Amino acid sequence: LLLDEATSALDNTSEGIVQEAIDNARKGRTCLTIAHRLTTIKNSEKIAVVKSGRVHEEGQHEDL
């Protein structure tokens, strides 16, 4: 499942609804999410922070 800024144009209420659907859809699947909003990626198993085209840091939300 590939998501590129899937919630970027949504208000907070709509984002919550869509994010819940995304969380359900990605269960048991590999999911690559490109996002600027922390709420979109905070439940991910692994997060890679890309800066100037390179991986700057990676890990789980709590570790970054």
PDB file of C-alpha atoms in Angstrom:
ATOM      1  CA  LEU A   1       0.000   0.000   0.000  1.00  0.00           C
ATOM      2  CA  LEU A   2       1.572   3.315  -1.075  1.00  0.00           C
ATOM      3  CA  LEU A   3       0.251   6.553   0.435  1.00  0.00           C
ATOM      4  CA  ASP A   4       1.656   9.918  -0.630  1.00  0.00           C
ATOM      5  CA  GLU A   5       0.366  12.751   1.560  1.00  0.00           C
ATOM      6  CA  ALA A   6      -2.981  10.935   1.831  1.00  0.00           C
ATOM      7  CA  THR A   7      -4.393  13.321   4.457  1.00  0.00           C
ATOM      8  CA  SER A   8      -2.580  16.555   3.595  1.00  0.00           C
ATOM      9  CA  ALA A   9      -5.650  18.419   2.287  1.00  0.00           C
ATOM     10  CA  LEU A  10      -8.036  17.302   5.034  1.00  0.00           C
ATOM     11  CA  ASP A  11      -9.288  19.124   8.112  1.00  0.00           C
ATOM     12  CA  ASN A  12      -8.664  17.486  11.511  1.00  0.00           C
ATOM     13  CA  THR A  13     -12.064  15.777  11.682  1.00  0.00           C
ATOM     14  CA  SER A  14     -11.823  14.304   8.192  1.00  0.00           C
ATOM     15  CA  GLU A  15      -8.191  13.335   8.782  1.00  0.00           C
ATOM     16  CA  GLY A  16      -9.201  11.280  11.818  1.00  0.00           C
ATOM     17  CA  ILE A  17     -11.830   9.394   9.828  1.00  0.00           C
ATOM     18  CA  VAL A  18      -9.487   8.717   6.908  1.00  0.00           C
ATOM     19  CA  GLN A  19      -6.589   7.797   9.207  1.00  0.00           C
ATOM     20  CA  GLU A  20      -8.721   5.189  10.959  1.00  0.00           C
ATOM     21  CA  ALA A  21      -9.617   3.660   7.581  1.00  0.00           C
ATOM     22  CA  ILE A  22      -5.950   3.680   6.548  1.00  0.00           C
ATOM     23  CA  ASP A  23      -4.910   2.013   9.817  1.00  0.00           C
ATOM     24  CA  ASN A  24      -7.440  -0.758   9.160  1.00  0.00           C
ATOM     25  CA  ALA A  25      -6.424  -1.150   5.505  1.00  0.00           C
ATOM     26  CA  ARG A  26      -2.726  -1.525   6.264  1.00  0.00           C
ATOM     27  CA  LYS A  27      -3.111  -4.404   8.720  1.00  0.00           C
ATOM     28  CA  GLY A  28      -1.208  -7.372   7.329  1.00  0.00           C
ATOM     29  CA  ARG A  29       0.212  -5.324   4.452  1.00  0.00           C
ATOM     30  CA  THR A  30       3.431  -3.543   3.733  1.00  0.00           C
ATOM     31  CA  CYS A  31       2.692   0.171   3.682  1.00  0.00           C
ATOM     32  CA  LEU A  32       4.924   3.011   2.523  1.00  0.00           C
ATOM     33  CA  THR A  33       3.623   6.380   3.661  1.00  0.00           C
ATOM     34  CA  ILE A  34       5.036   9.739   2.608  1.00  0.00           C
ATOM     35  CA  ALA A  35       3.872  12.448   4.986  1.00  0.00           C
ATOM     36  CA  HIS A  36       4.678  15.701   6.721  1.00  0.00           C
ATOM     37  CA  ARG A  37       2.051  15.333   9.454  1.00  0.00           C
ATOM     38  CA  LEU A  38       3.158  13.352  12.494  1.00  0.00           C
ATOM     39  CA  THR A  39      -0.378  12.080  13.067  1.00  0.00           C
ATOM     40  CA  THR A  40      -0.199  10.274   9.729  1.00  0.00           C
ATOM     41  CA  ILE A  41       2.905   8.229  10.586  1.00  0.00           C
ATOM     42  CA  LYS A  42       3.076   7.981  14.374  1.00  0.00           C
ATOM     43  CA  ASN A  43       1.593   4.441  14.444  1.00  0.00           C
ATOM     44  CA  SER A  44       4.057   3.120  11.855  1.00  0.00           C
ATOM     45  CA  GLU A  45       6.392   0.254  12.790  1.00  0.00           C
ATOM     46  CA  LYS A  46       9.359   2.075  11.272  1.00  0.00           C
ATOM     47  CA  ILE A  47       9.789   5.738  10.353  1.00  0.00           C
ATOM     48  CA  ALA A  48      12.589   7.082   8.161  1.00  0.00           C
ATOM     49  CA  VAL A  49      13.246  10.817   8.318  1.00  0.00           C
ATOM     50  CA  VAL A  50      14.610  11.987   4.968  1.00  0.00           C
ATOM     51  CA  LYS A  51      16.586  15.214   4.851  1.00  0.00           C
ATOM     52  CA  SER A  52      18.284  16.555   1.713  1.00  0.00           C
ATOM     53  CA  GLY A  53      17.563  13.299  -0.115  1.00  0.00           C
ATOM     54  CA  ARG A  54      19.191  11.040   2.500  1.00  0.00           C
ATOM     55  CA  VAL A  55      17.891   9.074   5.466  1.00  0.00           C
ATOM     56  CA  HIS A  56      18.676  11.329   8.418  1.00  0.00           C
ATOM     57  CA  GLU A  57      17.328   9.013  11.131  1.00  0.00           C
ATOM     58  CA  GLU A  58      15.028   6.024  11.444  1.00  0.00           C
ATOM     59  CA  GLY A  59      13.159   4.115  14.105  1.00  0.00           C
ATOM     60  CA  GLN A  60       9.826   4.101  15.870  1.00  0.00           C
ATOM     61  CA  HIS A  61       8.004   7.300  16.806  1.00  0.00           C
ATOM     62  CA  GLU A  62       8.982   7.018  20.485  1.00  0.00           C
ATOM     63  CA  ASP A  63      12.680   6.684  19.579  1.00  0.00           C
ATOM     64  CA  LEU A  64      12.959   9.653  17.231  1.00  0.00           C
TER      65      LEU A  64
END
